[in-house]
């Protein structure tokens, strides 16, 4: 019987040529997940599993509306609860209130006189037990006056609307007096001239819901004051070094006094990138001089992270033979009460609002619109799924008008490798053979073959810019016995980064796989890594690890020459070996000889730096693009509106699969997550700005039963990525265009076009009813 | 469980109730407030944090354990209700090393962030004990109460199938 990884490989082989840069090596093999044993046995320690004897528990105090002035806070009753150590309000924190944020320094440590979204803490209770903390939190009296908060795009953009942000936070900014936080504009070509030669114009408006990350690990923070006046902070954060910098800055401490331990996140998906409640915990720990611990409930997690909703009005032109002539987009991103990274989501998402297509005339106007809602943040796809939903639907609408099918219209417009799809000052060209993914997806879905009645197919493509600047540093220690330790600051939140470092080091230094260990998640011992986001780690940290291995080999060569007297120019280092005049020596052996009886070790350092470009609207050219083609076959139940996905194919352009098993896991996971926002997920607010479906009971994410009957993940490998061995990032591709493919499949199956996500049974049913009534 | 719940007849001075239960084969006695869930009791009092907490309302399956051999969401059971009962957590599925099922989870690439995995493993183990040769539909049905946001669902189904095949060969 074959093992599962062997079968995964066979599956992959049957779908295309797998690559293998080192046929004997570990790279390219389905190596099992580093740390996987602990993750299945229950031994893995997430932040809530760490024990801090004597620690104090924290509970947050909120008000039951989305927007309010805080008139007074009475903590008397709360302080009287046995076990309560401290009750902290804005008045107890430095004045002016310290603020933080990655794009705007706008987020207060605690609400400062004004609650801007439902769930924003106005006070925190610190107590000896969680029961006491929670009881005291309920006993805090917050006298507040509800304000006419803005919860929708229309509310926020209406004349005279309540302003979410204090204008003083954006002094001198032209938009400071509006709810528009930032705008982005991209344009090229002559739209009027293009329209003049256009045969068919499609003009429609699309909406994409607010959705929440719903990591199964809600997360939390523990802050431990140190004897030297600093802090150790434990948080399952994707960017430990950003958290370190943020805390140092709000506390006025040097970086070395803030040590961030980042236990592996139990799912991040972007939601655990940026600091949220950690600064509050830091202040509590410094005030009480005690360890303070806060573990979030799932409801609190919903209130601390979400994806920006979006409304996109699009006008798109086609020639009679289906060539795109122009595309004009107005995209309003519904962001939250604080900026977080939302302006960048808007700017980067809308940058690719014209997709991977050859369009001579384009105009994109996008806005990040603040509302009194949970601050939206990075979420797998980073703005691309929103704009892709509109664009892919527009392509299918054009195709239907022209009598073309979804595959053909994409064939005619998709750019070839090297061809520009963004033109003008900040141009970008295709960095992959993207047609291959499209064709492979079509082939694997059986495009064009007959279907039973009630079934339909759709196909769509999506792109997302990778990181536009970055810095990853790594250390690799080759120890005297040939084993190795890698220090790499990437957060391993499920993508399996550490497995790749292990594979790379095993091949590059000739160490057995199980003798390579990886240290991460501690800013006190592991060198700097800018962030774990944008599917960058394979490319950035992977390159840094690769370079650190080369550095180790060069040091082995130099010391070997010194120890043995062989002139260095007669030696050569290669992956896994030192070539000597007598022949190839396995690197561990050469290292042993070089180190001699004193032993010791070799320490290699690697850095991968991508400097941004000052003038580029994204801050620089993307290091790579994630490209994906998705094809879906669906059966629509006309009586209930329910969708049965009979086949779902995702094909990602991955450069090189360093670990096919992990590629498949990530790709399938992204595909199903994409089905979440396409089919069922949406945060619903009431008139007070409260999330109505707050929690797992009412907010549905895909389960085992929602997985398509057949789910096929395939890859295109041309070894054309900038990462090690020609790799690219791959973790987001499969959800970029899920919605477009599903929408097209539903239209094909049921003859109804729906422009609002998610495609719930109610919506599909209503559309079918409306279509039947119209006949 | 509710039917077998015992109303505590006395509380100690701190309002705590003494509960004796068998966890992974060993008898354990803990003192907990009566509202404490079995999930929190296992994690905080018994000291077995392998069982995870997410929704705390019976919707995600992260907290799945076996209670007298039957899978339950431990966030929906009060610790005091477990008095005198047998609890098996993920830590207790094997005495040493990984079980065949856990190995197949790894082999299939089913483990991403890992947070849902203890619950998945316990639910899948329960399924295989009650239905040694489940088909794919039965696997999906049996595990539908266990959410995985990394969405390794198809990988988990493969892992369960591979384990069933391995066990049938024995
Ligand atoms: S934590 Fe028990 S079911 Fe979610
Ligand atoms: S592995 Fe991450 S939630 Fe299941």
PDB file of C-alpha atoms and ligand atoms in Angstrom, chain A residues 696, chain B residues 39 52-64 73-76 145, ligand 1:
ATOM      1  CA  UNK A 696     -19.966  30.363  15.700  1.00  0.00           C
TER       2      UNK A 696
ATOM      3  CA  UNK B  39     -13.122  21.758  28.964  1.00  0.00           C
ATOM      4  CA  UNK B  52      -8.639  23.306  22.696  1.00  0.00           C
ATOM      5  CA  UNK B  53     -11.177  26.036  23.248  1.00  0.00           C
ATOM      6  CA  UNK B  54     -12.615  28.137  20.444  1.00  0.00           C
ATOM      7  CA  UNK B  55     -16.337  28.870  20.352  1.00  0.00           C
ATOM      8  CA  UNK B  56     -17.252  27.639  23.849  1.00  0.00           C
ATOM      9  CA  UNK B  57     -20.774  26.975  22.606  1.00  0.00           C
ATOM     10  CA  UNK B  58     -20.674  23.563  21.011  1.00  0.00           C
ATOM     11  CA  UNK B  59     -20.253  24.676  17.414  1.00  0.00           C
ATOM     12  CA  UNK B  60     -16.622  24.068  16.476  1.00  0.00           C
ATOM     13  CA  UNK B  61     -15.519  20.733  17.898  1.00  0.00           C
ATOM     14  CA  UNK B  62     -12.091  21.984  18.997  1.00  0.00           C
ATOM     15  CA  UNK B  63     -12.869  20.771  22.524  1.00  0.00           C
ATOM     16  CA  UNK B  64     -13.942  17.233  21.580  1.00  0.00           C
ATOM     17  CA  UNK B  73     -17.983  18.833  23.116  1.00  0.00           C
ATOM     18  CA  UNK B  74     -16.363  19.318  26.488  1.00  0.00           C
ATOM     19  CA  UNK B  75     -17.359  22.992  26.484  1.00  0.00           C
ATOM     20  CA  UNK B  76     -20.983  21.890  26.814  1.00  0.00           C
ATOM     21  CA  UNK B 145     -19.111  19.328  13.866  1.00  0.00           C
TER      22      UNK B 145
HETATM   23  S1  LIG C   1     -15.086  25.023  21.990  1.00  0.00           S
HETATM   24 FE1  LIG C   1     -16.454  23.421  22.348  1.00  0.00          FE
HETATM   25  S2  LIG C   1     -17.442  23.185  20.464  1.00  0.00           S
HETATM   26 FE2  LIG C   1     -16.259  24.969  20.180  1.00  0.00          FE
END
